[in-house]
Short mmCIF file of C-alpha atoms and ligand atoms in Angstrom, two decimals:
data_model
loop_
_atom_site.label_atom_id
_atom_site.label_comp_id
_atom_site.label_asym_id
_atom_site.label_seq_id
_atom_site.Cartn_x
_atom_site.Cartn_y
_atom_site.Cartn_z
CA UNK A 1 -11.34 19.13 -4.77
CA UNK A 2 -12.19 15.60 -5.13
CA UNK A 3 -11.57 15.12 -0.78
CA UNK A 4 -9.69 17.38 1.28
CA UNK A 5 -6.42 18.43 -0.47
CA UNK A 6 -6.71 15.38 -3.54
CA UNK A 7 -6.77 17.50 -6.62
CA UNK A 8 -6.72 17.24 -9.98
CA UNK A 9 -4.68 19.32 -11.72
CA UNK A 10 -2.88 19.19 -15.47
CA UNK A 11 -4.68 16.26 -15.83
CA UNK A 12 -3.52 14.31 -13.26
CA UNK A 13 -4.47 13.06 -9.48
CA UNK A 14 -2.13 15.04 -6.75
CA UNK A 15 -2.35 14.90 -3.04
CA UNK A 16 -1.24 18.43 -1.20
CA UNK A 17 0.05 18.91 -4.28
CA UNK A 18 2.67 15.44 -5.15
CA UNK A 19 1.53 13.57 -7.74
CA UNK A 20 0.20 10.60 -6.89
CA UNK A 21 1.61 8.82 -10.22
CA UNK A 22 5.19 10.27 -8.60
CA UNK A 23 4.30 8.56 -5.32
CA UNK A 24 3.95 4.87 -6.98
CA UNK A 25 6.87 5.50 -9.12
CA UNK A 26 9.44 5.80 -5.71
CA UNK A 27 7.00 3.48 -3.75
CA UNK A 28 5.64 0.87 -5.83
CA UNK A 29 2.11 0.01 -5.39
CA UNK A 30 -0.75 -0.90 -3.68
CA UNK A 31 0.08 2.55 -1.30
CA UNK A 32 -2.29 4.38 1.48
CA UNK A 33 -1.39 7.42 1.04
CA UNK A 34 -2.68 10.22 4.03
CA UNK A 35 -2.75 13.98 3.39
CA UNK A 36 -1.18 15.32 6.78
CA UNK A 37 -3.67 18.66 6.81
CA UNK A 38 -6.80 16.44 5.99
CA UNK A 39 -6.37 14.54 9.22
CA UNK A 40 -5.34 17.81 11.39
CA UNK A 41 -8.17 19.68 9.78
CA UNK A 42 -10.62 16.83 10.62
CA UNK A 43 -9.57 16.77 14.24
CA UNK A 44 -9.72 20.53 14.72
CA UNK A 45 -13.32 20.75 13.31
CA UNK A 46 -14.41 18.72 16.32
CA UNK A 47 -12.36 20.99 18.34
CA UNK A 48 -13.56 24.25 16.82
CA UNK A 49 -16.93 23.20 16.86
CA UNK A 50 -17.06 21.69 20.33
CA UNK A 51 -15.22 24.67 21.70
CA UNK A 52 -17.28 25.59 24.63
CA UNK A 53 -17.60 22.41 26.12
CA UNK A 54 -13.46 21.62 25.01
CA UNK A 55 -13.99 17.58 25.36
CA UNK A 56 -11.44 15.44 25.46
CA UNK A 57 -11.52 14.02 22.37
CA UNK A 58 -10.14 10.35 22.40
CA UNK A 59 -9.83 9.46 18.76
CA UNK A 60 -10.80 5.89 17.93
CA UNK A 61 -7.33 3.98 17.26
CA UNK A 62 -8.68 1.04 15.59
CA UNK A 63 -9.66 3.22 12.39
CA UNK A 64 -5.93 3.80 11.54
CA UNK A 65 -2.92 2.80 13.82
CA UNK A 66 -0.12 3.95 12.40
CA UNK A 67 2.53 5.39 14.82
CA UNK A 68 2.76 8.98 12.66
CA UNK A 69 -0.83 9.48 12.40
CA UNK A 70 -1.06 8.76 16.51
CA UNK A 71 1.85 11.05 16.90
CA UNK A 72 0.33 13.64 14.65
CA UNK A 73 -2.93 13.52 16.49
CA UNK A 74 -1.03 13.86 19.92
CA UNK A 75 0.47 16.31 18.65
CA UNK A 76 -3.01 17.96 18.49
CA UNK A 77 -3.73 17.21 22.08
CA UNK A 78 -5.88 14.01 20.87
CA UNK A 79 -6.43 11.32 23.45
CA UNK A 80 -7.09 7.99 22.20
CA UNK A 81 -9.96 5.25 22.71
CA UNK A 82 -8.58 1.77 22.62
CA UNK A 83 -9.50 -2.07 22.34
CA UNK A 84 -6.34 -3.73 23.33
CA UNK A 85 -2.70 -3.61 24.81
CA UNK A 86 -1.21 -3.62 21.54
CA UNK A 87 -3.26 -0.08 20.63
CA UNK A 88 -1.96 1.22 24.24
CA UNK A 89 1.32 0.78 23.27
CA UNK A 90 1.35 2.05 19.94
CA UNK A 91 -0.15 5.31 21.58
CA UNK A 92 2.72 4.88 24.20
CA UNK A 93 5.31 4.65 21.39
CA UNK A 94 3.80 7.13 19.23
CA UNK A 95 4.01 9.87 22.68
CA UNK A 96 0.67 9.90 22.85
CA UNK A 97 -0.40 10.41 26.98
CA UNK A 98 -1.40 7.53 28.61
CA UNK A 99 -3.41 9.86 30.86
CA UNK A 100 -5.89 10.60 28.30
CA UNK A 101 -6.66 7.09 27.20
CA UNK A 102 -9.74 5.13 27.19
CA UNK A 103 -10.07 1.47 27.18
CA UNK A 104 -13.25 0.15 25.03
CA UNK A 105 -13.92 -3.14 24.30
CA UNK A 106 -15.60 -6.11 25.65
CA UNK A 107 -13.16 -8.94 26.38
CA UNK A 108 -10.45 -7.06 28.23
CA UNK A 109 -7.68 -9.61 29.59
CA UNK A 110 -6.69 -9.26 33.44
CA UNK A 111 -3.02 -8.73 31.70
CA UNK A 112 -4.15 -6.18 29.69
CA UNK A 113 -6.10 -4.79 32.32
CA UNK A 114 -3.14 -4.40 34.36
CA UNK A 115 -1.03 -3.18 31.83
CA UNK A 116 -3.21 -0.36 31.46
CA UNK A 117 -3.24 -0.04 35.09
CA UNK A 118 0.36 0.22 35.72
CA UNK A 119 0.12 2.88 32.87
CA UNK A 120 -2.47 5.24 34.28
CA UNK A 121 -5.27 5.41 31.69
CA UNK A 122 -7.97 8.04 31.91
CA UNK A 123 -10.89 5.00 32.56
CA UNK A 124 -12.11 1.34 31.28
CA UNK A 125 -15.31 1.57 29.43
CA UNK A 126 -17.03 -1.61 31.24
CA UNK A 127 -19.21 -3.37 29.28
CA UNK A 128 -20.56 -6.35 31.71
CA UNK A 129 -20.35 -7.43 34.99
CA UNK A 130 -18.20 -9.95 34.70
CA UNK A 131 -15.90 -7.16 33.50
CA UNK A 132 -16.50 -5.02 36.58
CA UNK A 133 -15.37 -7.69 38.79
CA UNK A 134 -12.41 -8.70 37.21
CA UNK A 135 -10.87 -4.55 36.88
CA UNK A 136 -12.25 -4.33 40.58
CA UNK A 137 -9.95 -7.56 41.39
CA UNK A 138 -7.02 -6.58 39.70
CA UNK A 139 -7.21 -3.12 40.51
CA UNK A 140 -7.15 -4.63 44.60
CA UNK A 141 -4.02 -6.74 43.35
CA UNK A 142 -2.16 -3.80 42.42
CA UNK A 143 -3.35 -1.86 45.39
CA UNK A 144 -5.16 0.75 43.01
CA UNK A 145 -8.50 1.70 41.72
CA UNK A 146 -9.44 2.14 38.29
CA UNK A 147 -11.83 4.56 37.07
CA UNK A 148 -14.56 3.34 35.29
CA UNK A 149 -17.69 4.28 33.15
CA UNK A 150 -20.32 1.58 32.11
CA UNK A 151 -21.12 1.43 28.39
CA UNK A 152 -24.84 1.98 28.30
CA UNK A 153 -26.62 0.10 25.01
CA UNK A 154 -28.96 3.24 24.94
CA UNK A 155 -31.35 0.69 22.42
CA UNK A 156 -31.74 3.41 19.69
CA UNK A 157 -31.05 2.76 16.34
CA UNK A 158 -27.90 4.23 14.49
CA UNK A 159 -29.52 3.41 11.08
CA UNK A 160 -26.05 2.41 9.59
CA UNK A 161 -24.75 -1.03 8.54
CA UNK A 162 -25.32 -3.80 10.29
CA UNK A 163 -22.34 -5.17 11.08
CA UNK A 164 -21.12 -1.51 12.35
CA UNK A 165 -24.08 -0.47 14.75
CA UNK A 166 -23.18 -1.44 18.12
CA UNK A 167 -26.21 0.07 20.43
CA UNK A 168 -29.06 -1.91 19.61
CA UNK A 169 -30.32 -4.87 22.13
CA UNK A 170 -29.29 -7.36 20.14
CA UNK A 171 -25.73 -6.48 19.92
CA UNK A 172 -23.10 -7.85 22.09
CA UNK A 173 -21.98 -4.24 23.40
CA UNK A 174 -22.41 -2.49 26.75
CA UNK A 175 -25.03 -3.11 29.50
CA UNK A 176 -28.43 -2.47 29.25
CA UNK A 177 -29.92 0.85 30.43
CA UNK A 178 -32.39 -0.99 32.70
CA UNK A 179 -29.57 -2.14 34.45
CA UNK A 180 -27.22 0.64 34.89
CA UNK A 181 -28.35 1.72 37.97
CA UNK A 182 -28.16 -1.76 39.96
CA UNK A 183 -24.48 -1.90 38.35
CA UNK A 184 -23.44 1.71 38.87
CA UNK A 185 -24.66 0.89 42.71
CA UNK A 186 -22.64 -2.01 42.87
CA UNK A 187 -19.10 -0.44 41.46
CA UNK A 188 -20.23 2.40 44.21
CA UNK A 189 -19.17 -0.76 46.76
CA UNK A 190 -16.30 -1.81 45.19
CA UNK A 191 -13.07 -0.82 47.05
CA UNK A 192 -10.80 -1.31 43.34
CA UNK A 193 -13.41 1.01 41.59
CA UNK A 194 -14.23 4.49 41.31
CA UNK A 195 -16.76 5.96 39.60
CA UNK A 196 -16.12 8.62 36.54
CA UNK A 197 -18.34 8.55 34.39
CA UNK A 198 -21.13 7.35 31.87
CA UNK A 199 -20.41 6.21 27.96
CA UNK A 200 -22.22 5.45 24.58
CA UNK A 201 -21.36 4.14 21.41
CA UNK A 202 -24.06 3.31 18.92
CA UNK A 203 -22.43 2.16 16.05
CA UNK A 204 -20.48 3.61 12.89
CA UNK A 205 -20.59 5.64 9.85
CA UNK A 206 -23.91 7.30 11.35
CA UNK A 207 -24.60 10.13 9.03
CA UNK A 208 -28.19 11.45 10.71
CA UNK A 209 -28.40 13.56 14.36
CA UNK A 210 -31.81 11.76 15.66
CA UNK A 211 -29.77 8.37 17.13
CA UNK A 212 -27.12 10.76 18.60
CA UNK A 213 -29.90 13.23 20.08
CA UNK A 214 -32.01 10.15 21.19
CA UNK A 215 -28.71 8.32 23.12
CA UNK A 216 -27.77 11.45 24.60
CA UNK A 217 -31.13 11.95 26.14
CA UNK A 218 -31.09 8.68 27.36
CA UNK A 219 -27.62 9.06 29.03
CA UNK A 220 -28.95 12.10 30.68
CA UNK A 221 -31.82 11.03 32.26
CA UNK A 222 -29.62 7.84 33.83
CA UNK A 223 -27.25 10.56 35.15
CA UNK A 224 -30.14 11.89 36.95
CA UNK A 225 -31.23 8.88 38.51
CA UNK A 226 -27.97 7.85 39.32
CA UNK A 227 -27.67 11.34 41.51
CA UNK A 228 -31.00 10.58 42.78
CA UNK A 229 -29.35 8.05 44.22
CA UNK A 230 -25.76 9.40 45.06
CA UNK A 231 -23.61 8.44 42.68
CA UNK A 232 -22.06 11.20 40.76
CA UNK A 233 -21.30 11.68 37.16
CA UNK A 234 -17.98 13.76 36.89
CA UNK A 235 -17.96 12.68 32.45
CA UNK A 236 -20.49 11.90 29.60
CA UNK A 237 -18.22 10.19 26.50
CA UNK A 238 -20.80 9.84 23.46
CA UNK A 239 -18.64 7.68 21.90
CA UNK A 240 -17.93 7.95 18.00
CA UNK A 241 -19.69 7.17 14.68
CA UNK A 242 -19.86 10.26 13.16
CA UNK A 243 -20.21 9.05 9.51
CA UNK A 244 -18.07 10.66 6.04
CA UNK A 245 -19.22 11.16 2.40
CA UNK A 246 -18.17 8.02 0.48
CA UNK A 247 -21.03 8.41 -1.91
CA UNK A 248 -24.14 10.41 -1.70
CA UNK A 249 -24.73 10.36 1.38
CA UNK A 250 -25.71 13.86 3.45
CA UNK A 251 -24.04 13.61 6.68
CA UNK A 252 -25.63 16.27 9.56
CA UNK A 253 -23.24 19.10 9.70
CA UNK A 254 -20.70 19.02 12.87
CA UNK A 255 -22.21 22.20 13.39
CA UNK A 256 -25.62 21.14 13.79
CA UNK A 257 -24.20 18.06 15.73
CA UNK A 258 -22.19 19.98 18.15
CA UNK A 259 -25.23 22.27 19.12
CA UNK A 260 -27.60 19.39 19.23
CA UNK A 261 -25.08 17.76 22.17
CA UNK A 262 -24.07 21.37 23.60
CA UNK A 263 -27.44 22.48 23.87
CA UNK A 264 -28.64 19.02 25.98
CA UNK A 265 -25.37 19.08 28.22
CA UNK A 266 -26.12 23.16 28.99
CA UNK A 267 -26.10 24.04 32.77
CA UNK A 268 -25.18 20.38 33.69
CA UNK A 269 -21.31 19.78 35.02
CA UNK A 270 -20.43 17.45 33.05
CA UNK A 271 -17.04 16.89 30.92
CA UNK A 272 -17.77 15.75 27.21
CA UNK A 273 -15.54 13.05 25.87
CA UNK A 274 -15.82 11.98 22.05
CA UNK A 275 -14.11 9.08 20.78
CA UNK A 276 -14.24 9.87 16.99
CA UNK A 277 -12.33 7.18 14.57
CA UNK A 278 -13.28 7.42 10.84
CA UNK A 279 -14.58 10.91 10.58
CA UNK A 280 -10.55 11.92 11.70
CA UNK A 281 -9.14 9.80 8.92
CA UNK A 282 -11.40 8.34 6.98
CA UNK A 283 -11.45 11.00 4.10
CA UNK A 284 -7.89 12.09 4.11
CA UNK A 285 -6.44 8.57 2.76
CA UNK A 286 -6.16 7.13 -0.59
CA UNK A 287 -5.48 3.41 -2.27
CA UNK A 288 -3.65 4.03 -5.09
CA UNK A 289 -3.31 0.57 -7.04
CA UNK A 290 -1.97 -0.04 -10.18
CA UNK A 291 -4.31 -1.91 -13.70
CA UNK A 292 -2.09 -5.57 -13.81
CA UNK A 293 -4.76 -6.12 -16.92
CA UNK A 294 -8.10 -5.12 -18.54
CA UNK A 295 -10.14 -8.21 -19.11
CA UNK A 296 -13.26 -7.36 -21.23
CA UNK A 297 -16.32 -9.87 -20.96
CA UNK A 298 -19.36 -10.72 -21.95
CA UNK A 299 -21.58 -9.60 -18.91
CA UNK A 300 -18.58 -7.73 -17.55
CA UNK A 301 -15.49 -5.82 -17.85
CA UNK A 302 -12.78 -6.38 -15.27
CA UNK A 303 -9.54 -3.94 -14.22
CA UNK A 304 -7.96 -6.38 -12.42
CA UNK A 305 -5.54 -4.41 -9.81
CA UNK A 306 -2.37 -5.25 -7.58
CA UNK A 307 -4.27 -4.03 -4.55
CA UNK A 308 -6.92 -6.74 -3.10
CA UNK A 309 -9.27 -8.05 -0.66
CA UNK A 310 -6.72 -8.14 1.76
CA UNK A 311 -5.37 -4.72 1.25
CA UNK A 312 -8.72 -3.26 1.58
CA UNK A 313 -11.45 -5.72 3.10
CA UNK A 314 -14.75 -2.85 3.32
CA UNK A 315 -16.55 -3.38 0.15
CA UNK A 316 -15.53 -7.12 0.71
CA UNK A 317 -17.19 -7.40 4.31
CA UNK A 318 -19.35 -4.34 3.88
CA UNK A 319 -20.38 -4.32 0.31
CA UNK A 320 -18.86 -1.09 0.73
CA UNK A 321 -18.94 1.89 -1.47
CA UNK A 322 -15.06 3.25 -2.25
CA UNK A 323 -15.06 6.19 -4.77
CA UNK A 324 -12.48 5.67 -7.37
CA UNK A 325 -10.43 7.78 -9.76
CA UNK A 326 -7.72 7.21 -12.58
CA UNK A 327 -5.13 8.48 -11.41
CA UNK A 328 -3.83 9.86 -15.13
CA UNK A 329 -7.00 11.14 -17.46
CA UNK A 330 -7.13 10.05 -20.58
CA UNK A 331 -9.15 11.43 -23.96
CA UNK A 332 -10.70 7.62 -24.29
CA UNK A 333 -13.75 6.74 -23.98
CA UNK A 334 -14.90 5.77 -20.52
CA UNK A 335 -16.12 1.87 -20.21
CA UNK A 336 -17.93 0.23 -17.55
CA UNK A 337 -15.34 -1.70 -14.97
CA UNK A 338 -15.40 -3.82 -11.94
CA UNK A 339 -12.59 -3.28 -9.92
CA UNK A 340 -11.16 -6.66 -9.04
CA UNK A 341 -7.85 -7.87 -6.76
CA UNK A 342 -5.85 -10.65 -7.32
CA UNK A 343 -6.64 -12.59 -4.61
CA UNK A 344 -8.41 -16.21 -5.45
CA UNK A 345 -11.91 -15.25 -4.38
CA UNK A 346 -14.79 -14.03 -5.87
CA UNK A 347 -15.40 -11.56 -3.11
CA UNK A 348 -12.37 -9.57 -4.18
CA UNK A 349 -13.26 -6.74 -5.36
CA UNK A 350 -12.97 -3.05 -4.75
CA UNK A 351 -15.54 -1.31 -6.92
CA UNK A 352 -17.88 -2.40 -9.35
CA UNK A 353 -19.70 -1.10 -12.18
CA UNK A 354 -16.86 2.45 -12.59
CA UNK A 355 -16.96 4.37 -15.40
CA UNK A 356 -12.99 4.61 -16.52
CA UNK A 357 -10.94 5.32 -19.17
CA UNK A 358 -8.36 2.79 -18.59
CA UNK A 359 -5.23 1.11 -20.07
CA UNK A 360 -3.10 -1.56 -18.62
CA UNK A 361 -0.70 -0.27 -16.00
CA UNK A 362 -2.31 3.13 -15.43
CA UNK A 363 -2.75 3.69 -11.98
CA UNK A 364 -6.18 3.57 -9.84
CA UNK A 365 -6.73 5.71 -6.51
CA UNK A 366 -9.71 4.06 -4.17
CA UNK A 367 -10.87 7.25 -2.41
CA UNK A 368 -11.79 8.01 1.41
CA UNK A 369 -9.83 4.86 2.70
CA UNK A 370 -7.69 6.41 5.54
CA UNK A 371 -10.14 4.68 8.24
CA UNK A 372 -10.53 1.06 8.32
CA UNK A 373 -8.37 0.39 5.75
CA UNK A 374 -4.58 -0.56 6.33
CA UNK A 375 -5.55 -1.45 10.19
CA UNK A 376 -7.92 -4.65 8.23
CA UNK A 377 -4.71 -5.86 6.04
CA UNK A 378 -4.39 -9.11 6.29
CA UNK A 379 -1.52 -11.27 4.63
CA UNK A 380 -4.06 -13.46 3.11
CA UNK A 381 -2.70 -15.44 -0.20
CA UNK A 382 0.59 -14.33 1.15
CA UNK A 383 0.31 -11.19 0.18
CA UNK A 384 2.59 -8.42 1.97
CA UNK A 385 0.70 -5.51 3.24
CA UNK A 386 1.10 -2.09 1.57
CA UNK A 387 3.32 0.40 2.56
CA UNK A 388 2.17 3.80 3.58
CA UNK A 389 3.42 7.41 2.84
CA UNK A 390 1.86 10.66 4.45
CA UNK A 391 2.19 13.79 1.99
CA UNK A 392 2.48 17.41 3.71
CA UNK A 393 2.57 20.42 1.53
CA UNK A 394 4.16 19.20 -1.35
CA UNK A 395 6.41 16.32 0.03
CA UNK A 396 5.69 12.68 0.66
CA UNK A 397 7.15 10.90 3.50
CA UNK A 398 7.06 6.88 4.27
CA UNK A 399 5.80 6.21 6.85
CA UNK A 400 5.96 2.49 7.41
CA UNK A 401 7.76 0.48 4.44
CA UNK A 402 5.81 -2.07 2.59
CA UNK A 403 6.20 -5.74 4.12
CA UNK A 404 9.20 -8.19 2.87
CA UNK A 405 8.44 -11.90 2.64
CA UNK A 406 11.19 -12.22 5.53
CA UNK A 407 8.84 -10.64 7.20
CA UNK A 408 5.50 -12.50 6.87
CA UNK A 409 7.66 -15.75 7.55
CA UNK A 410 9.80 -15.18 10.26
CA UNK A 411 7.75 -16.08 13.27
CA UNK A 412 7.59 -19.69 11.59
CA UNK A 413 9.27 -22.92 12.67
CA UNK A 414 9.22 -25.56 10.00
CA UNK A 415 8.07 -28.51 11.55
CA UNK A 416 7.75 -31.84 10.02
N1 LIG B 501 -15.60 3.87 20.09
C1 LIG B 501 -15.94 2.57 20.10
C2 LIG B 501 -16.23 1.93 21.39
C3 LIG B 501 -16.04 1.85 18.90
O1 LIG B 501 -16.38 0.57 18.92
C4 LIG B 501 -15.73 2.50 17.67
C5 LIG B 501 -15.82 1.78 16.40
C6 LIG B 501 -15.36 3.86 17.72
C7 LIG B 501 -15.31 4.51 18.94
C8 LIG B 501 -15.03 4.65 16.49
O2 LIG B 501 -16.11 4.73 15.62
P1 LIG B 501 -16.02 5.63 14.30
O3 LIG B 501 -15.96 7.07 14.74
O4 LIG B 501 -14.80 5.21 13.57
O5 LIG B 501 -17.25 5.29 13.57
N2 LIG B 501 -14.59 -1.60 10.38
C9 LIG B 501 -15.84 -0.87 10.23
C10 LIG B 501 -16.09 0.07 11.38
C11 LIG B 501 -16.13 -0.60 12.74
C12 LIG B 501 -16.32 0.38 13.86
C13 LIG B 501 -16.21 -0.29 15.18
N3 LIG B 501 -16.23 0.58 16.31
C14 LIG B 501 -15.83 -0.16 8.89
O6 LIG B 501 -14.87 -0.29 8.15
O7 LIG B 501 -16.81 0.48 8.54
#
């Protein structure tokens, strides 16, 4: 197995078993395509492992939004972590419970604040004091209080990407540990507020246990202090991050990750929450893309695709790594190709330097892009977003149909 359930078999690519060739034949192409048991696998391997402790687990919405992989994952008994109104109401429409959501993020509107009030959310993450006052005052408004926990910037390196760790100093997220108490003492005051609990997220696609172990430890000894002085802890939510293979990496087993957390929160009452994104989805989606032409060079051989920058922005913004696959094998010789889009930049690419034995309108599948894939479309170059189609054991179902140029135009008024 190449990923969970993507198989090759009689010389061609098949996902729980449909061919993938058959999928762009009654879809077209570019097409995510999600394996079904992949993602409920995924999300019961946190559950299984974490079993003792059973967390909430509030999976990350903003790593893939679609309404049947929220329903799905409800379906589970997933809660959800979200950034904005717009993800609340996608878990709302998708019959996801309101009453396990978490709000993240750190420029929460007073509307969307109240929205989520008048919904009755689990808790706001808060990540500034500015932020505290303004739930606090619109909490009074509506003659409620919310529950809140302060995102803590534990300072401890997640060793990942740049752009995608989140808990060092210098990043704009969450308060500062050496200020957690004077702010937990003032939300103690606060007649809108009450107190639940304590949160962390370090950043993404962390693949070793030492940041985790270090910002747990560091979350613990602030609960302690905070009981020193009175204020109880009723949850501990260590956010998400939990990295996938793309390449080579070695990511710590959930195993040894779920002792390493179970083993620190032993003997202490506290409820675990986990909001897990990419390591749910990330691995059980494809890109499959069709070759538009082969375009041998002199430094360089290009496969230019009909899937581009905008279809599938991480190696773009990330210089990420995507594995890739023909989707029919051929006898041919492989030859060296960069993966290009057709989107008028040089930045758009998908892969570069793949080994592939290629001709001109096979098809191409961009592996492990379930998580931060479709949710980073953009109609750039007027391009209309893929559709997506979710196989389950040995049938393919769309899920949301690709986008009509009615569609990308009709919030416009022509003006002139
Ligand atoms: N909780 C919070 C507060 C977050 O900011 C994030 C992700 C998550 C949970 C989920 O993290 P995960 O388990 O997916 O690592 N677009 C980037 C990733 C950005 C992640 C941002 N925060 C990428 O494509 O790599």
């Amino acid at each position: 197995m190449l990923t969970p359930h993507l198989t090759r078999e009689d010389s061609q690519l098949r996902y729980e078993s449909v061919p993938l060739a058959a999928i762009a034949e009654q879809f077209g192409t570019p097409t995510y395509v999600y394996s079904r048991s992949a993602i409920v696998e995924n999300f019961r391997e946190y559950k299984n492992a974490f079993a003792s402790s059973a967390p909430l687990i509030c999976y990350a919405v903003k790593a893939n939004s679609t309404l049947s992989v929220l329903a799905l994952l409800a379906s589970e008994g997933a809660g959800f972590d979200i950034v904005s109104t717009g993800e609340l109401k996608r878990v709302i429409a998708a019959g996801g419970d309101p009453g396990k959501v978490i709000f993240s993020g750190v420029a929460k509107r007073a509307d969307e604040i109240a929205y989520a009030l008048s919904q009755k959310i689990y808790c706001f993450n808060v990540e500034s004091e500015a932020e505290l006052h303004r739930v606090n005052t619109v909490a009074i408004d509506m003659q409620t209080r919310a529950r809140i926990t302060f995102r803590i910037n534990p300072d401890v390196d997640p060793k990942t990407h740049p752009y995608i760790s989140t808990g060092l100093k210098s990043n704009k997220f969450g308060i500062a540990h050496t200020e957690a108490v004077r702010l937990y003492r003032l939300a103690a005051s606060m007649h809108g507020i009450e107190i639940a609990g304590i949160e962390c997220h370090i950043g993404s696609q962390i693949t070793e246990l030492g940041p985790y172990a270090d910002a747990l430890k560091r979350l613990l000894g602030l609960v302690d202090e905070l009981s020193a002085v009175g204020i109880h802890i009723e949850h501990l939510d260590l956010g998400g991050g939990r990295g996938i293979v793309y390449g080579d990496e070695s990511v710590v087993p959930m195993s040894a990750f779920a002792d390493e957390v179970q083993r620190q929160l032993a003997g202490r009452h506290l409820k675990l929450l986990l909001e897990p994104g990419r390591s749910i989805v990330g691995n059980a989606g494809v890109l499959v893309t069709r070759v538009e032409y082969l375009k041998p060079g002199e430094s360089k051989n290009f496969a230019i695709v009909d899937a581009g920058m905008n279809d599938l922005l991480r190696p773009t913004l990330y210089d990420a790594f995507h594995p890739v696959e023909a989707v029919l094998s051929r006898t041919r010789d492989a030859v060296l190709y960069d993966i290009v889009g057709p989107v008028c930049e040089s930045g758009d690419w998908l892969a570069k330097a793949r080994a592939l034995a290629l001709e001109p309108g096979d098809l191409i599948a961009v592996l492990c892009t379930g998580a931060y894939g479709m949710v980073m479309a953009s109609n750039y170059n007027t391009r209309n977003r893929p559709c997506e189609v979710m196989v389950d054991r040995g049938e393919a179902h769309l899920i949301r149909e690709r986008e009509s140029f009615e569609d990308l135009i009709a919030h416009e008024r022509i003006v002139v």
